[in-house]
Each structure stands twice: as C-alpha cells, then as structure tokens.
Amino acid sequence: MTMSQRQVLQVFETYQKARTQFVQMVAELATRPQNIETLQNAGVMSLLRPLLLDAVPTIQQTAALALGRLANYNDDLAEAVVKGDILPQLVYSLAEQNRFYKKAAAFVLRAVAKHSPELAQAVVDCGALDALVISLEEFDPGVKEAAAWALGNIARHNGKLSQAVVDAGVVPLLVLCIQEPEIALKRVAASALSDIAKHSPELAQTVVDTGAIAHLAQVILNPDAKLKRQVFSALSQIAKHTVDVAEMVVEAEIFPAALACLKDPDEYVRKNVTTLIREITKHTPELSQIIVNVGGVAAVVDYLGDSKGNVRLPGIMMLGYVAAHSENLAMAVIVSKGVPQLAICLEEEQEDHIKAATAWAFGQIGRHTPEHARAVAVVNVFPKLLNLYLDTKSSEDLQVKAKKALKSILQKCTYLPALEPLLYEAPSNILKHVICQFSKVLPHDSKARRLFVTSGGLKKVQEIKAEPGSAIQEYINAINSCYPEEIVRYYSPGYSEALLERIENYQPI
Amino acid sequence: MARLEKLFSHLENIKEQYFLKNRIAEENRQRENEAAVKIQRRFRGCQVRAYLRHLHKNATLIQKIWRGFTARELFRQRVNTAYFIMKMNFYNKMAVKIQQRWRGYYVRKYVHNYYARKRYLEGVAKKNDLIRRDLEEFAELQKRERERIALEKEEQEKNIQAQRLHFLLSTKQCPGVFNSPFRAEPDEMELRLRRVKPRSAPKERKTPKMTPDLSNLMPNRERLPPIHKKPQGPFRPALEVQQQRLRPLEPSLRVATSITALEEAREELKRQEWRTRVIDQTFLPFSNASQNKRYESLIHTITPFEQVAYGTKHFREEPKECCQGKKPFKTVFTTCHVFDKFGRLYSNAGNIV
C-alpha cells in the first residue's frame, strides 16, 4: 500500500472514529435527564438521523440506542422522531439487521409508543407490527424482550390498538415467551398480555383461548417479585371482564398458592394479588364462596392489617363485594374478623376515596340482618359514618356513600346502645330511621325502656319537632305509648314552666 | 079349645086395638118417619164418617209410612254427608299436620339449615385460622431465607474485601493495622485476612456489549483442522454396528439344558406325586356299568343312505325294524316320596275355605 493510499484511508478512519465517539457520547449523555434539554436545543435529532444509515453497524446501533433514550424522555422528542420519518427506516431494518440493531430499533419503537395513543397509532401505521412479530420469533431473548415490550406499550392505550396488535398474531408468541427461562422476558411478556387483555372481554377471551392462564399460573411460584407483579396484574385484567373467564382463572388452581404471595415483602405484589381476588369475587356468589372456602378472606384481612395507604383499596373493595352477595358470606366476613379491621382502616386513612370504599363495604356487611348490623354497630362505626356524611370537606361521593351505608345498616339495627349517640347529632333524614328502630324495639323490652329513660333518650325524643301525620310523628307516638302518661309529660319540653304556672295560679285554701 | 074361646072374646078388643093402634100409628107416622129419617140420617152420617175416618186413617198410614221412608232416606244421605264432611275435616287436619311437619323439615334442612350454617361458619373460622398460621409460617420462612441470603452476601463481600486487602496481614515482625498490640485479641478483619486466599491478578475485562464481535468468522485457534476432507470408505451405519456389538447370547436347546436335567425332572415328578396324591387306591367306577354295554348304533347310521319315502311318497308313519329293538328311555333316578303327602294333610287347618 502506498503512502497516499494510506493517507486517504487514514482520513476515513479518523472520520469513523469521530462518528463513533460522537454517537457513544450522545448515548451516554442521554441517560441523564438534565442533558436532554440541551441536546434537543443543539439539534441532536437531525444529526442522529443520517447516522442511522451509516455503513458501520456499531454506529447504527449506538445511534438507534441514543434515539431511543431521547424519545423515552418526553413526548415532544417522540413526536420529533415520528415527524422526522425515522420510523419506516427502523421498521425496515428491524427485519434485516442483526440482533443488536433489532434490540435498539425495538427500544426506539417502544419509547415512541409509550407516550400517547396517537404516537402508538403512528408506530402501527408504519407497519411496525409485522416486523415486531417477526422479531418475537427470533432466538435471542433480548430481541424478544424488546419486541414484546414495544408491543405491550402499543397495546396499552386503547382497545383499537390492542385489537390491531392481536390481529397481527402476537398472543400465541407471547404465551411462548412466558415459557422461556429468562426472567426478564417472562416479565415483559406477562406485562404485554396484561396490557392487551385489559380493554375488553373479547380481547381477554382471545388471550384465554391461547391457553395463557395455565402458563401464567405456573409462573406464580417464581421467587422474582417484579415478575409476580406482572403475572398477577395480567390475571386480574383477564378475570375482571366476565364470569366465565373468572371461573377459568379459578380453575387453574392458583389458590391457595396465590394466598402465599400475600405475604410477599414486595408491596405491589400483594396489591396485585388482592386486586385479582377482588376481580374474581365481584362476579357471582359461587366464586366468592370458593374464595371464602379456601381462606381468602382471612388472608385479605391480614393484608389490610399489614399495609398502609392506597394499596388497601382493593382489599377493602374485595370484602365489600364478598359481603354484598349474600348474608352467609357477609357472616363469613364478620367471622373472619373483617369488621374491626375495616374500622381501623376508616380511622387511619385520610384519602376520601378509600374512606368512601370503607363506608360502602360497611354498608354491604351490615345491611342483611340484625345480627350483621349488630356486628357493625359494636365497633362504634356509626358516629364516624355520621361525621363523614356531615363533614363539608368530604367529597360528594363520600357523602353519598356514607349516607347510604348508614341508612341501610340502621334499617336493620336493633342494638340500642349504639343507636343512642345518633339521636343527638343526626340530621332529620337519618333520625327518622333511628326513631323507627327505637319504636320497633322498645315495646317489647322493658330493660331497654328503662335504659332509654335514664340515659336521657326519651327527653331528646320529646324535643324533636315533627309535623303531625309524618312518619316521624307516628314513630314518636309509638315510643310515647310505651310509657305511662306522667313520664311522657314530665319529659316533654316546657313541663317545668307549666308546673310553675300551676303553682302561681294555685290558691291555697 | 079354651084358648080359642079366649082368643075370640078378645077379637073385638083386638080389632079395636088394631084400629086404635093404626090410628095412633097413622098419627105418629109423620113423626116416626121423621124420627126414622133422623136416625137413619145420623146413622148414615156416622157410617160415612166412619168410612171416611177409615179412609183417612189408611191414607194417613200410607203417607206416614211414605214420609218416614223418604225422610229416612234423606236422613241417611245427611248422615252420609255429615260423616263424609267429618272424615274430610279429619283428613284435612291430619294432612295439615303432615304438611306442617314436612314444610318445617324441608325448610330447616334444605332452605335454611341453621346447624349447617353454624357448622359452615365454624369451618370458615377454622380454615381462616389454619390459613393465617400457614401464611405466618411461610412469611417467617421467607424472612429467614432472605436474612440468610443477606448474611451470606455480606460474608461474601467481606471475604472479597479481605482478598483485596491481603497485604494488611500482620507478620511476625510488624503487626498489621487490625492486630494492634494493645488489643487483647486480633480484630475480626485480621482473622479473616488470615483465612482468605489472596486474589490472583485480575482477568481481562470483556468487550462491552455494544460492539459486535467479528471473531466468529475466523477459525477457532485451539482445534486443529481435519486431515482428510471426506471419510474413507463405505461404513456400515452406526446403529447396526452398535446392535451387533451388543447382541445377546442365543443358546441352542442342547446347550441350554443342564446336564442333570433328567434327574431334576425325576425329582420334580416325585415332589409332585408327594404333594398331590392323597389316596393310593385307584378309583374304579361301578363294576357293572361298563361291562354289559352293548353297542347301540345310531339311528342315523343304520338307516340306508338313500332318499326316504316319508315326506314324498307318504306321510304316515311306518313301523321300522331298525328302531324296534331299542329300549325306551330309562329314568336316572328313582322316585322320591317327598311330595306324596302334598295337598293331603292330616288336618283341614290352613286350607283355604
């Protein structure tokens, strides 16, 4: 090789080195969020785009990686990627190039698709789905993982995109991915299935038809926490749509293994297990019966005791759903010590929606028979519910739920010591029910009558102003008729003035 | 004659008397007639009334009997209906009792079985306790497992640290940092340093994942390339060779029998006889049974093998010599006299009247 040839080649080598260095530095800088603004302002997009078509494969891959990291950061950059017509090139090379490039390209697609439905639609419109499906059939687990993640991100946004993903024939491949030994691949495949199945019953049925449930159920016993999160989330998204699918999930014999995961140290695993149980129990009494028989209620009550904050919500709702189906099941919830735990939740939680869910759950438990109402009344829940109803700071939803719960429990409550504090504070629509209950119980129980008088209840009842002929007046009359005349007159307001007047007008002989 | 004289003396008197009596009678005729009419009237009235009374009495009797008859019928009907109503009331009351009991039983067993519900709730409570205990145990186990893993990891890390700092080990001349002479005992790190082997020189780092390896095009340096490009001759397939190599022995019958086979067979026969033979006397059947047996040929064989006239030429039976000598069927058993007295008992008790 002559000197001049070597010099010419030297120029090219320098240029290649410079390109490599540039692209590697950009990729590294893009990992830190604070640099990205600067990079964007410096016009990195337009510089990276031609590097995607570079002759050296390393530069191509690094450029793709950098693009992916940039698009990951925020949706403006993702839009810029779409507008710059980079996607078709990526999709083309997804089918052609080697596995490192495929991974990087799939990373870019995933980063673009995750921000909004329009961007995901743009990704689908370039024909990315077929290329991603081909990547899913590759041997390399890294490529499969990247492709599955991209598909999951596309399917996450809405039902139409999900349907497009399913129509490309992705679901059987994802089910195969779950059976692979690599944990990261399993994780991503489970999360993709979860995103597909969550939109509609038909999609869930499609997922079930490929036999996904059995494989997901096998994975439950894996010790990896993130994987368990995704698997339980997938199962709960599948089970939430119809009774048949929920039954199939239960038939996969995930209980009682799933209950063991309720003691997992990872908080979100526990939350997802409880969500799954909630989705199963909400459909029919038979499914709730299965869960109760296997000891699920006790496990969920313990879970409520162990956790704090927003993650309690699925557990509370599950108890409410179980108790709502029949009075047997509500009694089973009471027997499993659910009511004190719910009272603690009501006490401790500050968020309105959790308090509303707890109030609703109480209403479902206490509304069946006097026994149930008594169990709810004993934990001193009425004053709290009343406060929630009357508090101006509580949201609409919370007020409505607290009122409904109070009304439904009060209509069955015969436990008088819990009803008495309500006499003093309740507004008239609640008071009506309280007085009604008193009027039902007092005629038959003499001890209760005595207690009613000594605790000042009778006095309070006399002070209530009611229109004659209304329901309250009838109840008050019923109560008054349980007592002798003198006592009723003694406690009626203004009796002391009447007596004093009589003293004034009395002429001693 | 005297009497006739007397009578003639009385004749004038009699005539007078006769005319007197006639005159009186004539005078009384009207009255007597009326009286007679009256009497007759009365009598006829009585007669008719008696007749009417008789008729009335009979009619009354008939009506009485008839009314009694119909009334008794009515009465019988009323008694029947009253009896029927009484019976139905009784049956209804009994049916109500049965239905009461049945409904109570059914509701208590199938609709709302209090005891089954109680048992179910107790079962639920027990299952809950079991599950709670199991879950706690499981959580304990998991925690211990994790702690153990964490401890091991710490141990490992400390060992790695000790490997890297092996030069801080104390020597005889100079005590190391961790083995201060003012301490009673050397520090834990010092002991670790003594235990652990020093680390060898660090191996070369692998190239980062981003650059692809181009070395898969070059041949591997360790293995030598083969001498001949193609194999030498037509070789038998490996499977056949294996089968031949591992074929089992197939001995002939002569080889397979042992040399003492005859003696062994004799021994075996002796043992069999010893086991099975119970009586030494052979069993002989009844003596006369087989001795006087004359062979009786079949009808089928003693008839000539040709077309039979019966059935074509005539339909009447004809006596045949071939069947003449045959004896009639003999009964095998003699009659037993068990059922002789059947139907002819000593007494008439129990017979159907």
PDB file of N, CA and C in Angstrom, chain A residues 36-37 40 44-45 48-49 66-88 90 107-123 126 153 157:
ATOM      1  N   ILE A  36     -30.801  16.390  28.461  1.00  0.00           N
ATOM      2  CA  ILE A  36     -31.620  16.165  27.266  1.00  0.00           C
ATOM      3  C   ILE A  36     -32.112  17.475  26.666  1.00  0.00           C
ATOM      4  N   GLU A  37     -32.481  18.418  27.527  1.00  0.00           N
ATOM      5  CA  GLU A  37     -32.928  19.727  27.006  1.00  0.00           C
ATOM      6  C   GLU A  37     -31.865  20.327  26.108  1.00  0.00           C
ATOM      7  N   GLN A  40     -31.509  18.583  22.910  1.00  0.00           N
ATOM      8  CA  GLN A  40     -32.587  18.881  21.969  1.00  0.00           C
ATOM      9  C   GLN A  40     -32.360  20.238  21.306  1.00  0.00           C
ATOM     10  N   VAL A  44     -30.034  17.565  18.105  1.00  0.00           N
ATOM     11  CA  VAL A  44     -29.415  16.245  18.027  1.00  0.00           C
ATOM     12  C   VAL A  44     -30.174  15.316  17.086  1.00  0.00           C
ATOM     13  N   MET A  45     -31.495  15.550  16.945  1.00  0.00           N
ATOM     14  CA  MET A  45     -32.311  14.672  16.115  1.00  0.00           C
ATOM     15  C   MET A  45     -31.834  14.628  14.678  1.00  0.00           C
ATOM     16  N   LEU A  48     -28.608  12.766  14.379  1.00  0.00           N
ATOM     17  CA  LEU A  48     -28.622  11.315  14.575  1.00  0.00           C
ATOM     18  C   LEU A  48     -29.251  10.586  13.405  1.00  0.00           C
ATOM     19  N   ARG A  49     -30.149  11.276  12.735  1.00  0.00           N
ATOM     20  CA  ARG A  49     -30.898  10.571  11.700  1.00  0.00           C
ATOM     21  C   ARG A  49     -30.033   9.978  10.593  1.00  0.00           C
ATOM     22  N   ALA A  66     -29.272   5.808  21.160  1.00  0.00           N
ATOM     23  CA  ALA A  66     -29.381   7.192  21.627  1.00  0.00           C
ATOM     24  C   ALA A  66     -30.751   7.756  21.327  1.00  0.00           C
ATOM     25  N   LEU A  67     -31.247   7.468  20.126  1.00  0.00           N
ATOM     26  CA  LEU A  67     -32.580   7.939  19.758  1.00  0.00           C
ATOM     27  C   LEU A  67     -33.628   7.395  20.705  1.00  0.00           C
ATOM     28  N   GLY A  68     -33.472   6.130  21.023  1.00  0.00           N
ATOM     29  CA  GLY A  68     -34.440   5.514  21.923  1.00  0.00           C
ATOM     30  C   GLY A  68     -34.445   6.203  23.273  1.00  0.00           C
ATOM     31  N   ARG A  69     -33.265   6.479  23.782  1.00  0.00           N
ATOM     32  CA  ARG A  69     -33.205   7.123  25.097  1.00  0.00           C
ATOM     33  C   ARG A  69     -33.820   8.507  25.055  1.00  0.00           C
ATOM     34  N   LEU A  70     -33.573   9.228  23.951  1.00  0.00           N
ATOM     35  CA  LEU A  70     -34.145  10.565  23.835  1.00  0.00           C
ATOM     36  C   LEU A  70     -35.667  10.509  23.758  1.00  0.00           C
ATOM     37  N   ALA A  71     -36.170   9.591  22.930  1.00  0.00           N
ATOM     38  CA  ALA A  71     -37.622   9.510  22.766  1.00  0.00           C
ATOM     39  C   ALA A  71     -38.282   9.062  24.050  1.00  0.00           C
ATOM     40  N   ASN A  72     -37.550   8.316  24.853  1.00  0.00           N
ATOM     41  CA  ASN A  72     -38.081   7.815  26.116  1.00  0.00           C
ATOM     42  C   ASN A  72     -38.379   8.952  27.075  1.00  0.00           C
ATOM     43  N   TYR A  73     -37.619  10.010  26.937  1.00  0.00           N
ATOM     44  CA  TYR A  73     -37.669  11.029  27.962  1.00  0.00           C
ATOM     45  C   TYR A  73     -38.976  11.811  27.961  1.00  0.00           C
ATOM     46  N   ASN A  74     -39.341  12.423  26.810  1.00  0.00           N
ATOM     47  CA  ASN A  74     -40.659  13.059  26.816  1.00  0.00           C
ATOM     48  C   ASN A  74     -41.303  12.971  25.442  1.00  0.00           C
ATOM     49  N   ASP A  75     -42.568  13.359  25.371  1.00  0.00           N
ATOM     50  CA  ASP A  75     -43.310  13.068  24.148  1.00  0.00           C
ATOM     51  C   ASP A  75     -42.993  14.043  23.018  1.00  0.00           C
ATOM     52  N   ASP A  76     -42.437  15.205  23.353  1.00  0.00           N
ATOM     53  CA  ASP A  76     -42.060  16.111  22.256  1.00  0.00           C
ATOM     54  C   ASP A  76     -41.007  15.476  21.386  1.00  0.00           C
ATOM     55  N   LEU A  77     -40.017  14.910  22.047  1.00  0.00           N
ATOM     56  CA  LEU A  77     -38.949  14.257  21.292  1.00  0.00           C
ATOM     57  C   LEU A  77     -39.495  13.064  20.531  1.00  0.00           C
ATOM     58  N   ALA A  78     -40.429  12.348  21.146  1.00  0.00           N
ATOM     59  CA  ALA A  78     -41.020  11.218  20.434  1.00  0.00           C
ATOM     60  C   ALA A  78     -41.728  11.698  19.182  1.00  0.00           C
ATOM     61  N   GLU A  79     -42.451  12.818  19.314  1.00  0.00           N
ATOM     62  CA  GLU A  79     -43.112  13.400  18.131  1.00  0.00           C
ATOM     63  C   GLU A  79     -42.107  13.771  17.069  1.00  0.00           C
ATOM     64  N   ALA A  80     -40.994  14.327  17.553  1.00  0.00           N
ATOM     65  CA  ALA A  80     -39.947  14.702  16.597  1.00  0.00           C
ATOM     66  C   ALA A  80     -39.425  13.481  15.866  1.00  0.00           C
ATOM     67  N   VAL A  81     -39.299  12.378  16.600  1.00  0.00           N
ATOM     68  CA  VAL A  81     -38.854  11.141  15.946  1.00  0.00           C
ATOM     69  C   VAL A  81     -39.845  10.742  14.862  1.00  0.00           C
ATOM     70  N   VAL A  82     -41.149  10.827  15.200  1.00  0.00           N
ATOM     71  CA  VAL A  82     -42.162  10.431  14.224  1.00  0.00           C
ATOM     72  C   VAL A  82     -42.134  11.359  13.018  1.00  0.00           C
ATOM     73  N   LYS A  83     -42.052  12.671  13.331  1.00  0.00           N
ATOM     74  CA  LYS A  83     -42.100  13.636  12.223  1.00  0.00           C
ATOM     75  C   LYS A  83     -40.896  13.506  11.324  1.00  0.00           C
ATOM     76  N   GLY A  84     -39.772  13.088  11.916  1.00  0.00           N
ATOM     77  CA  GLY A  84     -38.562  13.003  11.116  1.00  0.00           C
ATOM     78  C   GLY A  84     -38.519  11.783  10.225  1.00  0.00           C
ATOM     79  N   ASP A  85     -39.625  11.052  10.135  1.00  0.00           N
ATOM     80  CA  ASP A  85     -39.709   9.895   9.234  1.00  0.00           C
ATOM     81  C   ASP A  85     -38.654   8.852   9.509  1.00  0.00           C
ATOM     82  N   ILE A  86     -38.332   8.733  10.776  1.00  0.00           N
ATOM     83  CA  ILE A  86     -37.280   7.762  11.127  1.00  0.00           C
ATOM     84  C   ILE A  86     -37.891   6.373  11.255  1.00  0.00           C
ATOM     85  N   LEU A  87     -39.195   6.373  11.589  1.00  0.00           N
ATOM     86  CA  LEU A  87     -39.799   5.072  11.904  1.00  0.00           C
ATOM     87  C   LEU A  87     -39.763   4.070  10.748  1.00  0.00           C
ATOM     88  N   PRO A  88     -40.104   4.454   9.517  1.00  0.00           N
ATOM     89  CA  PRO A  88     -40.072   3.450   8.451  1.00  0.00           C
ATOM     90  C   PRO A  88     -38.696   2.809   8.304  1.00  0.00           C
ATOM     91  N   LEU A  90     -36.496   2.408  10.614  1.00  0.00           N
ATOM     92  CA  LEU A  90     -36.299   1.482  11.717  1.00  0.00           C
ATOM     93  C   LEU A  90     -37.041   0.180  11.466  1.00  0.00           C
ATOM     94  N   PHE A 107     -36.286  -0.848  20.906  1.00  0.00           N
ATOM     95  CA  PHE A 107     -36.254   0.089  22.022  1.00  0.00           C
ATOM     96  C   PHE A 107     -36.808   1.446  21.589  1.00  0.00           C
ATOM     97  N   VAL A 108     -36.404   1.894  20.396  1.00  0.00           N
ATOM     98  CA  VAL A 108     -36.914   3.184  19.907  1.00  0.00           C
ATOM     99  C   VAL A 108     -38.432   3.120  19.742  1.00  0.00           C
ATOM    100  N   LEU A 109     -38.921   2.042  19.124  1.00  0.00           N
ATOM    101  CA  LEU A 109     -40.364   1.926  18.890  1.00  0.00           C
ATOM    102  C   LEU A 109     -41.120   1.938  20.211  1.00  0.00           C
ATOM    103  N   ARG A 110     -40.550   1.239  21.170  1.00  0.00           N
ATOM    104  CA  ARG A 110     -41.244   1.193  22.457  1.00  0.00           C
ATOM    105  C   ARG A 110     -41.258   2.564  23.107  1.00  0.00           C
ATOM    106  N   ALA A 111     -40.130   3.264  23.004  1.00  0.00           N
ATOM    107  CA  ALA A 111     -40.065   4.574  23.638  1.00  0.00           C
ATOM    108  C   ALA A 111     -41.045   5.540  22.992  1.00  0.00           C
ATOM    109  N   VAL A 112     -41.193   5.431  21.664  1.00  0.00           N
ATOM    110  CA  VAL A 112     -42.120   6.341  20.976  1.00  0.00           C
ATOM    111  C   VAL A 112     -43.552   5.985  21.338  1.00  0.00           C
ATOM    112  N   ALA A 113     -43.866   4.694  21.360  1.00  0.00           N
ATOM    113  CA  ALA A 113     -45.271   4.290  21.517  1.00  0.00           C
ATOM    114  C   ALA A 113     -45.794   4.511  22.920  1.00  0.00           C
ATOM    115  N   LYS A 114     -44.911   4.698  23.895  1.00  0.00           N
ATOM    116  CA  LYS A 114     -45.446   4.676  25.250  1.00  0.00           C
ATOM    117  C   LYS A 114     -46.131   5.974  25.639  1.00  0.00           C
ATOM    118  N   HIS A 115     -45.901   7.090  24.882  1.00  0.00           N
ATOM    119  CA  HIS A 115     -46.384   8.369  25.398  1.00  0.00           C
ATOM    120  C   HIS A 115     -47.869   8.589  25.198  1.00  0.00           C
ATOM    121  N   SER A 116     -48.387   8.352  23.982  1.00  0.00           N
ATOM    122  CA  SER A 116     -49.804   8.647  23.767  1.00  0.00           C
ATOM    123  C   SER A 116     -50.364   7.763  22.672  1.00  0.00           C
ATOM    124  N   PRO A 117     -51.722   7.658  22.617  1.00  0.00           N
ATOM    125  CA  PRO A 117     -52.322   6.798  21.595  1.00  0.00           C
ATOM    126  C   PRO A 117     -51.982   7.227  20.169  1.00  0.00           C
ATOM    127  N   GLU A 118     -51.853   8.537  19.929  1.00  0.00           N
ATOM    128  CA  GLU A 118     -51.585   8.986  18.552  1.00  0.00           C
ATOM    129  C   GLU A 118     -50.223   8.510  18.106  1.00  0.00           C
ATOM    130  N   LEU A 119     -49.246   8.617  19.023  1.00  0.00           N
ATOM    131  CA  LEU A 119     -47.910   8.163  18.657  1.00  0.00           C
ATOM    132  C   LEU A 119     -47.897   6.668  18.423  1.00  0.00           C
ATOM    133  N   ALA A 120     -48.636   5.948  19.284  1.00  0.00           N
ATOM    134  CA  ALA A 120     -48.702   4.493  19.086  1.00  0.00           C
ATOM    135  C   ALA A 120     -49.345   4.164  17.744  1.00  0.00           C
ATOM    136  N   GLN A 121     -50.381   4.936  17.405  1.00  0.00           N
ATOM    137  CA  GLN A 121     -51.025   4.722  16.108  1.00  0.00           C
ATOM    138  C   GLN A 121     -50.046   4.983  14.972  1.00  0.00           C
ATOM    139  N   ALA A 122     -49.236   6.025  15.149  1.00  0.00           N
ATOM    140  CA  ALA A 122     -48.227   6.318  14.120  1.00  0.00           C
ATOM    141  C   ALA A 122     -47.262   5.156  13.971  1.00  0.00           C
ATOM    142  N   VAL A 123     -46.878   4.573  15.105  1.00  0.00           N
ATOM    143  CA  VAL A 123     -45.971   3.418  15.046  1.00  0.00           C
ATOM    144  C   VAL A 123     -46.625   2.271  14.284  1.00  0.00           C
ATOM    145  N   CYS A 126     -46.768   2.622  10.437  1.00  0.00           N
ATOM    146  CA  CYS A 126     -45.602   2.335   9.608  1.00  0.00           C
ATOM    147  C   CYS A 126     -45.402   0.857   9.399  1.00  0.00           C
ATOM    148  N   ASN A 153     -46.374  -1.729  24.984  1.00  0.00           N
ATOM    149  CA  ASN A 153     -46.583  -0.285  25.038  1.00  0.00           C
ATOM    150  C   ASN A 153     -47.616   0.177  24.021  1.00  0.00           C
ATOM    151  N   HIS A 157     -52.724   1.583  25.210  1.00  0.00           N
ATOM    152  CA  HIS A 157     -53.511   2.815  25.231  1.00  0.00           C
ATOM    153  C   HIS A 157     -55.001   2.605  25.072  1.00  0.00           C
TER     154      HIS A 157
END
